[in-house]
Amino acid sequence: MSYVVGLTGGIGSGKSAVARAFAKLGADVLDADDVAHAVSAPGASGYNAVVNAFGNECLQPDGSLDRRWLRERAFADPVFRDRLERALHPLIIASVRETIEAWGGAYGILVVPLLLERGGLLSSVQRVLVVDCPEEMQVRRVAARSGLLPSAVRAIMATQLSRNERLARADDIIDNGGAPEAIAPQVERLDRRYRELAAAAD
C-alpha cells in the first residue's frame, strides 16, 4: 500500500487546487467527497441506506438524492447529521480504503475536508497536510463561488475546527493565502519530502 497523506483544510482554503498540483507531479489523488457521491448515486449501497433512513422525502423528482435538502438538514440538526453519517460513513470509508489498497505510486493524497473533525479516515493516513489561509479569505472565496452570504459561510466555518486547532494538528502546512502560483513551489517541496518518507517506510 502507498504512503498516504491526508489533505484537509477549512472550507474555501483551496484543497482542490493543492490536490491538482500533487496530481500533476504523479501522486495518486482521491477525494472523499467524490467517493461520497459515488456511493450515494441511485442504485448504490449508500443511496439505499439513505432512503431507508429518511424515506422518499430525501429524493428529488428524478429519484436522485436531494443533496441540498440533506446538507441543510444535517447542518441544522445534529441528530439528523448523525443518522446520515451512520448511513454513509462506513460505506465511504470502506470504498476509500479499497481504492488506497490499489494505488501503485510512491505515495498518495487523500482529500478529506473533515479529516480532523470526524476522524474516521485518520487511521488510513500517515501524515496530515493542512491547506491554510486567513479566515477572511475563506469567506470571500466561498461567497464568490457559491453565492452564500458571508454570515452563512461563517456559520459553516463554525462547525469546523478553528484555524488554530487545525494548524496545531498538522504535520505539514501549505500557505494558500497568496497568489495561486505560490502553491506549486510548496507542493514540489512536499512531493520530494513525501517520496523520501515513502521510500524510508518500505
PDB file of C-alpha atoms in Angstrom:
ATOM      1  CA  MET A   1       0.000   0.000   0.000  1.00  0.00           C
ATOM      2  CA  SER A   2       1.156   3.527  -0.801  1.00  0.00           C
ATOM      3  CA  TYR A   3       2.273   6.062   1.765  1.00  0.00           C
ATOM      4  CA  VAL A   4      -0.880   8.130   2.331  1.00  0.00           C
ATOM      5  CA  VAL A   5      -1.053  11.833   3.165  1.00  0.00           C
ATOM      6  CA  GLY A   6      -4.376  13.183   4.408  1.00  0.00           C
ATOM      7  CA  LEU A   7      -5.055  16.592   2.896  1.00  0.00           C
ATOM      8  CA  THR A   8      -7.534  18.781   4.730  1.00  0.00           C
ATOM      9  CA  GLY A   9      -8.414  22.396   5.423  1.00  0.00           C
ATOM     10  CA  GLY A  10     -11.327  24.678   6.119  1.00  0.00           C
ATOM     11  CA  ILE A  11     -13.985  25.454   3.541  1.00  0.00           C
ATOM     12  CA  GLY A  12     -12.570  27.735   0.853  1.00  0.00           C
ATOM     13  CA  SER A  13      -8.957  27.096   1.806  1.00  0.00           C
ATOM     14  CA  GLY A  14      -8.033  25.726  -1.631  1.00  0.00           C
ATOM     15  CA  LYS A  15      -7.810  21.975  -1.071  1.00  0.00           C
ATOM     16  CA  SER A  16      -8.807  21.135  -4.652  1.00  0.00           C
ATOM     17  CA  ALA A  17      -6.143  23.369  -6.184  1.00  0.00           C
ATOM     18  CA  VAL A  18      -3.479  21.795  -3.987  1.00  0.00           C
ATOM     19  CA  ALA A  19      -4.687  18.285  -4.825  1.00  0.00           C
ATOM     20  CA  ARG A  20      -4.479  19.070  -8.552  1.00  0.00           C
ATOM     21  CA  ALA A  21      -0.902  20.279  -8.099  1.00  0.00           C
ATOM     22  CA  PHE A  22       0.064  16.986  -6.455  1.00  0.00           C
ATOM     23  CA  ALA A  23      -1.655  15.023  -9.226  1.00  0.00           C
ATOM     24  CA  LYS A  24       0.411  16.887 -11.828  1.00  0.00           C
ATOM     25  CA  LEU A  25       3.534  15.575 -10.092  1.00  0.00           C
ATOM     26  CA  GLY A  26       2.314  11.988 -10.355  1.00  0.00           C
ATOM     27  CA  ALA A  27       0.804  11.426  -6.928  1.00  0.00           C
ATOM     28  CA  ASP A  28      -2.280   9.261  -6.622  1.00  0.00           C
ATOM     29  CA  VAL A  29      -5.160  11.516  -5.514  1.00  0.00           C
ATOM     30  CA  LEU A  30      -8.553  10.585  -4.106  1.00  0.00           C
ATOM     31  CA  ASP A  31     -11.211  12.997  -2.847  1.00  0.00           C
ATOM     32  CA  ALA A  32     -13.505  11.557  -0.198  1.00  0.00           C
ATOM     33  CA  ASP A  33     -16.300  13.849  -1.425  1.00  0.00           C
ATOM     34  CA  ASP A  34     -16.146  12.136  -4.829  1.00  0.00           C
ATOM     35  CA  VAL A  35     -16.398   8.768  -3.093  1.00  0.00           C
ATOM     36  CA  ALA A  36     -19.414  10.001  -1.116  1.00  0.00           C
ATOM     37  CA  HIS A  37     -21.156  10.987  -4.347  1.00  0.00           C
ATOM     38  CA  ALA A  38     -20.360   7.642  -5.941  1.00  0.00           C
ATOM     39  CA  VAL A  39     -21.636   5.502  -3.065  1.00  0.00           C
ATOM     40  CA  SER A  40     -24.828   7.565  -2.852  1.00  0.00           C
ATOM     41  CA  ALA A  41     -25.657   7.568  -6.573  1.00  0.00           C
ATOM     42  CA  PRO A  42     -29.010   5.989  -7.478  1.00  0.00           C
ATOM     43  CA  GLY A  43     -28.833   2.244  -7.034  1.00  0.00           C
ATOM     44  CA  ALA A  44     -25.626   2.325  -4.995  1.00  0.00           C
ATOM     45  CA  SER A  45     -25.449   0.987  -1.453  1.00  0.00           C
ATOM     46  CA  GLY A  46     -25.279   4.435   0.131  1.00  0.00           C
ATOM     47  CA  TYR A  47     -28.314   5.623  -1.814  1.00  0.00           C
ATOM     48  CA  ASN A  48     -30.320   2.701  -0.495  1.00  0.00           C
ATOM     49  CA  ALA A  49     -29.077   3.321   3.063  1.00  0.00           C
ATOM     50  CA  VAL A  50     -30.109   6.989   2.972  1.00  0.00           C
ATOM     51  CA  VAL A  51     -33.547   6.246   1.502  1.00  0.00           C
ATOM     52  CA  ASN A  52     -34.077   3.553   4.137  1.00  0.00           C
ATOM     53  CA  ALA A  53     -33.158   6.063   6.846  1.00  0.00           C
ATOM     54  CA  PHE A  54     -35.179   9.066   5.652  1.00  0.00           C
ATOM     55  CA  GLY A  55     -37.766   7.832   3.149  1.00  0.00           C
ATOM     56  CA  ASN A  56     -38.846   9.495  -0.073  1.00  0.00           C
ATOM     57  CA  GLU A  57     -38.617  12.953   1.481  1.00  0.00           C
ATOM     58  CA  CYS A  58     -34.885  12.918   0.724  1.00  0.00           C
ATOM     59  CA  LEU A  59     -35.425  12.351  -3.016  1.00  0.00           C
ATOM     60  CA  GLN A  60     -35.711  14.744  -5.934  1.00  0.00           C
ATOM     61  CA  PRO A  61     -38.424  14.233  -8.576  1.00  0.00           C
ATOM     62  CA  ASP A  62     -35.969  12.318 -10.787  1.00  0.00           C
ATOM     63  CA  GLY A  63     -35.303   9.818  -7.990  1.00  0.00           C
ATOM     64  CA  SER A  64     -31.815  11.020  -7.099  1.00  0.00           C
ATOM     65  CA  LEU A  65     -30.922  12.158  -3.597  1.00  0.00           C
ATOM     66  CA  ASP A  66     -31.780  15.749  -2.810  1.00  0.00           C
ATOM     67  CA  ARG A  67     -28.279  16.615  -1.647  1.00  0.00           C
ATOM     68  CA  ARG A  68     -29.127  20.219  -0.849  1.00  0.00           C
ATOM     69  CA  TRP A  69     -32.003  19.138   1.400  1.00  0.00           C
ATOM     70  CA  LEU A  70     -29.794  16.573   3.123  1.00  0.00           C
ATOM     71  CA  ARG A  71     -26.987  19.090   3.576  1.00  0.00           C
ATOM     72  CA  GLU A  72     -29.267  21.771   5.001  1.00  0.00           C
ATOM     73  CA  ARG A  73     -30.997  19.365   7.378  1.00  0.00           C
ATOM     74  CA  ALA A  74     -27.676  17.898   8.531  1.00  0.00           C
ATOM     75  CA  PHE A  75     -26.268  21.358   9.146  1.00  0.00           C
ATOM     76  CA  ALA A  76     -29.283  22.418  11.202  1.00  0.00           C
ATOM     77  CA  ASP A  77     -29.910  19.204  13.150  1.00  0.00           C
ATOM     78  CA  PRO A  78     -27.086  17.254  14.863  1.00  0.00           C
ATOM     79  CA  VAL A  79     -29.334  14.201  15.353  1.00  0.00           C
ATOM     80  CA  PHE A  80     -30.176  14.153  11.640  1.00  0.00           C
ATOM     81  CA  ARG A  81     -26.499  14.598  10.787  1.00  0.00           C
ATOM     82  CA  ASP A  82     -25.565  11.659  12.994  1.00  0.00           C
ATOM     83  CA  ARG A  83     -28.144   9.422  11.298  1.00  0.00           C
ATOM     84  CA  LEU A  84     -26.898  10.474   7.863  1.00  0.00           C
ATOM     85  CA  GLU A  85     -23.283   9.858   8.788  1.00  0.00           C
ATOM     86  CA  ARG A  86     -24.067   6.439  10.262  1.00  0.00           C
ATOM     87  CA  ALA A  87     -25.766   5.519   6.984  1.00  0.00           C
ATOM     88  CA  LEU A  88     -22.972   6.701   4.706  1.00  0.00           C
ATOM     89  CA  HIS A  89     -19.633   6.893   6.510  1.00  0.00           C
ATOM     90  CA  PRO A  90     -18.926   3.141   6.837  1.00  0.00           C
ATOM     91  CA  LEU A  91     -19.537   2.741   3.094  1.00  0.00           C
ATOM     92  CA  ILE A  92     -17.374   5.749   2.238  1.00  0.00           C
ATOM     93  CA  ILE A  93     -14.543   4.564   4.475  1.00  0.00           C
ATOM     94  CA  ALA A  94     -14.639   1.046   3.008  1.00  0.00           C
ATOM     95  CA  SER A  95     -14.548   2.386  -0.559  1.00  0.00           C
ATOM     96  CA  VAL A  96     -11.697   4.790   0.222  1.00  0.00           C
ATOM     97  CA  ARG A  97      -9.621   2.037   1.799  1.00  0.00           C
ATOM     98  CA  GLU A  98     -10.257  -0.291  -1.138  1.00  0.00           C
ATOM     99  CA  THR A  99      -9.063   2.382  -3.561  1.00  0.00           C
ATOM    100  CA  ILE A 100      -5.975   3.156  -1.493  1.00  0.00           C
ATOM    101  CA  GLU A 101      -5.044  -0.521  -1.413  1.00  0.00           C
ATOM    102  CA  ALA A 102      -4.916  -0.471  -5.231  1.00  0.00           C
ATOM    103  CA  TRP A 103      -2.658   2.585  -5.505  1.00  0.00           C
ATOM    104  CA  GLY A 104       0.647   1.871  -7.194  1.00  0.00           C
ATOM    105  CA  GLY A 105       2.518   5.150  -6.838  1.00  0.00           C
ATOM    106  CA  ALA A 106       5.133   6.109  -4.282  1.00  0.00           C
ATOM    107  CA  TYR A 107       2.583   7.999  -2.233  1.00  0.00           C
ATOM    108  CA  GLY A 108      -0.971   9.239  -2.445  1.00  0.00           C
ATOM    109  CA  ILE A 109      -3.029  12.247  -1.370  1.00  0.00           C
ATOM    110  CA  LEU A 110      -6.368  11.549   0.318  1.00  0.00           C
ATOM    111  CA  VAL A 111      -8.509  14.704   0.379  1.00  0.00           C
ATOM    112  CA  VAL A 112     -10.890  14.704   3.357  1.00  0.00           C
ATOM    113  CA  PRO A 113     -12.491  18.062   4.232  1.00  0.00           C
ATOM    114  CA  LEU A 114     -13.450  16.913   7.751  1.00  0.00           C
ATOM    115  CA  LEU A 115     -10.495  14.596   8.333  1.00  0.00           C
ATOM    116  CA  LEU A 116      -9.768  16.035  11.783  1.00  0.00           C
ATOM    117  CA  GLU A 117     -13.361  16.781  12.776  1.00  0.00           C
ATOM    118  CA  ARG A 118     -14.771  13.288  12.087  1.00  0.00           C
ATOM    119  CA  GLY A 119     -11.613  11.173  12.321  1.00  0.00           C
ATOM    120  CA  GLY A 120     -12.976   8.105  10.551  1.00  0.00           C
ATOM    121  CA  LEU A 121     -10.162   8.113   7.994  1.00  0.00           C
ATOM    122  CA  LEU A 122      -7.320   9.325  10.227  1.00  0.00           C
ATOM    123  CA  SER A 123      -6.140   5.758  10.739  1.00  0.00           C
ATOM    124  CA  SER A 124      -5.683   5.448   6.955  1.00  0.00           C
ATOM    125  CA  VAL A 125      -3.126   8.270   6.657  1.00  0.00           C
ATOM    126  CA  GLN A 126       0.488   8.562   7.733  1.00  0.00           C
ATOM    127  CA  ARG A 127       0.644  12.382   7.737  1.00  0.00           C
ATOM    128  CA  VAL A 128      -1.790  15.290   7.890  1.00  0.00           C
ATOM    129  CA  LEU A 129      -1.325  18.141   5.419  1.00  0.00           C
ATOM    130  CA  VAL A 130      -3.371  21.272   6.123  1.00  0.00           C
ATOM    131  CA  VAL A 131      -4.100  23.883   3.467  1.00  0.00           C
ATOM    132  CA  ASP A 132      -4.293  27.215   5.273  1.00  0.00           C
ATOM    133  CA  CYS A 133      -5.369  30.755   4.511  1.00  0.00           C
ATOM    134  CA  PRO A 134      -6.779  33.677   6.509  1.00  0.00           C
ATOM    135  CA  GLU A 135     -10.388  33.237   7.555  1.00  0.00           C
ATOM    136  CA  GLU A 136     -11.498  36.413   5.769  1.00  0.00           C
ATOM    137  CA  MET A 137     -10.123  34.946   2.550  1.00  0.00           C
ATOM    138  CA  GLN A 138     -12.098  31.728   3.133  1.00  0.00           C
ATOM    139  CA  VAL A 139     -15.280  33.786   3.495  1.00  0.00           C
ATOM    140  CA  ARG A 140     -14.617  35.784   0.315  1.00  0.00           C
ATOM    141  CA  ARG A 141     -13.779  32.710  -1.758  1.00  0.00           C
ATOM    142  CA  VAL A 142     -16.805  30.686  -0.702  1.00  0.00           C
ATOM    143  CA  ALA A 143     -19.199  33.620  -1.026  1.00  0.00           C
ATOM    144  CA  ALA A 144     -17.893  34.333  -4.540  1.00  0.00           C
ATOM    145  CA  ARG A 145     -18.169  30.755  -5.799  1.00  0.00           C
ATOM    146  CA  SER A 146     -21.411  29.752  -4.110  1.00  0.00           C
ATOM    147  CA  GLY A 147     -23.405  32.939  -3.730  1.00  0.00           C
ATOM    148  CA  LEU A 148     -23.782  32.356   0.012  1.00  0.00           C
ATOM    149  CA  LEU A 149     -23.922  35.333   2.308  1.00  0.00           C
ATOM    150  CA  PRO A 150     -20.773  35.866   4.392  1.00  0.00           C
ATOM    151  CA  SER A 151     -22.811  35.106   7.528  1.00  0.00           C
ATOM    152  CA  ALA A 152     -23.799  31.727   6.059  1.00  0.00           C
ATOM    153  CA  VAL A 153     -20.172  30.927   5.232  1.00  0.00           C
ATOM    154  CA  ARG A 154     -19.134  31.807   8.781  1.00  0.00           C
ATOM    155  CA  ALA A 155     -21.852  29.530  10.139  1.00  0.00           C
ATOM    156  CA  ILE A 156     -20.376  26.648   8.141  1.00  0.00           C
ATOM    157  CA  MET A 157     -16.887  27.515   9.354  1.00  0.00           C
ATOM    158  CA  ALA A 158     -18.148  27.462  12.940  1.00  0.00           C
ATOM    159  CA  THR A 159     -18.970  23.753  12.555  1.00  0.00           C
ATOM    160  CA  GLN A 160     -15.349  23.008  11.616  1.00  0.00           C
ATOM    161  CA  LEU A 161     -12.217  23.132  13.721  1.00  0.00           C
ATOM    162  CA  SER A 162     -10.847  26.592  14.284  1.00  0.00           C
ATOM    163  CA  ARG A 163      -7.880  27.634  12.194  1.00  0.00           C
ATOM    164  CA  ASN A 164      -5.542  27.407  15.201  1.00  0.00           C
ATOM    165  CA  GLU A 165      -6.789  23.934  16.182  1.00  0.00           C
ATOM    166  CA  ARG A 166      -6.337  22.661  12.650  1.00  0.00           C
ATOM    167  CA  LEU A 167      -2.827  24.060  12.339  1.00  0.00           C
ATOM    168  CA  ALA A 168      -1.853  22.583  15.699  1.00  0.00           C
ATOM    169  CA  ARG A 169      -2.671  19.092  14.408  1.00  0.00           C
ATOM    170  CA  ALA A 170      -0.884  19.450  11.068  1.00  0.00           C
ATOM    171  CA  ASP A 171       2.294  17.610  10.176  1.00  0.00           C
ATOM    172  CA  ASP A 172       2.708  19.849   7.126  1.00  0.00           C
ATOM    173  CA  ILE A 173       1.130  23.148   6.058  1.00  0.00           C
ATOM    174  CA  ILE A 174       0.609  24.772   2.682  1.00  0.00           C
ATOM    175  CA  ASP A 175       0.039  28.528   2.813  1.00  0.00           C
ATOM    176  CA  ASN A 176      -2.658  29.372   0.286  1.00  0.00           C
ATOM    177  CA  GLY A 177      -3.137  32.929   1.418  1.00  0.00           C
ATOM    178  CA  GLY A 178      -1.264  34.404  -1.522  1.00  0.00           C
ATOM    179  CA  ALA A 179      -1.284  34.200  -5.293  1.00  0.00           C
ATOM    180  CA  PRO A 180      -2.366  30.893  -6.942  1.00  0.00           C
ATOM    181  CA  GLU A 181       1.103  30.423  -8.415  1.00  0.00           C
ATOM    182  CA  ALA A 182       2.539  30.217  -4.893  1.00  0.00           C
ATOM    183  CA  ILE A 183       1.022  26.744  -4.497  1.00  0.00           C
ATOM    184  CA  ALA A 184       3.279  24.877  -6.950  1.00  0.00           C
ATOM    185  CA  PRO A 185       6.662  25.505  -5.248  1.00  0.00           C
ATOM    186  CA  GLN A 186       5.264  24.402  -1.896  1.00  0.00           C
ATOM    187  CA  VAL A 187       3.761  21.259  -3.415  1.00  0.00           C
ATOM    188  CA  GLU A 188       7.021  20.448  -5.211  1.00  0.00           C
ATOM    189  CA  ARG A 189       8.925  20.668  -1.914  1.00  0.00           C
ATOM    190  CA  LEU A 190       6.442  18.396  -0.168  1.00  0.00           C
ATOM    191  CA  ASP A 191       6.389  15.996  -3.106  1.00  0.00           C
ATOM    192  CA  ARG A 192      10.119  15.439  -2.641  1.00  0.00           C
ATOM    193  CA  ARG A 193       9.637  15.022   1.100  1.00  0.00           C
ATOM    194  CA  TYR A 194       6.794  12.523   0.728  1.00  0.00           C
ATOM    195  CA  ARG A 195       8.756  10.446  -1.765  1.00  0.00           C
ATOM    196  CA  GLU A 196      11.603  10.271   0.727  1.00  0.00           C
ATOM    197  CA  LEU A 197       9.257   9.287   3.557  1.00  0.00           C
ATOM    198  CA  ALA A 198       7.558   6.676   1.398  1.00  0.00           C
ATOM    199  CA  ALA A 199      10.902   5.135   0.420  1.00  0.00           C
ATOM    200  CA  ALA A 200      12.004   5.032   4.041  1.00  0.00           C
ATOM    201  CA  ALA A 201       8.749   3.360   5.042  1.00  0.00           C
ATOM    202  CA  ASP A 202       9.124   0.492   2.541  1.00  0.00           C
TER     203      ASP A 202
END
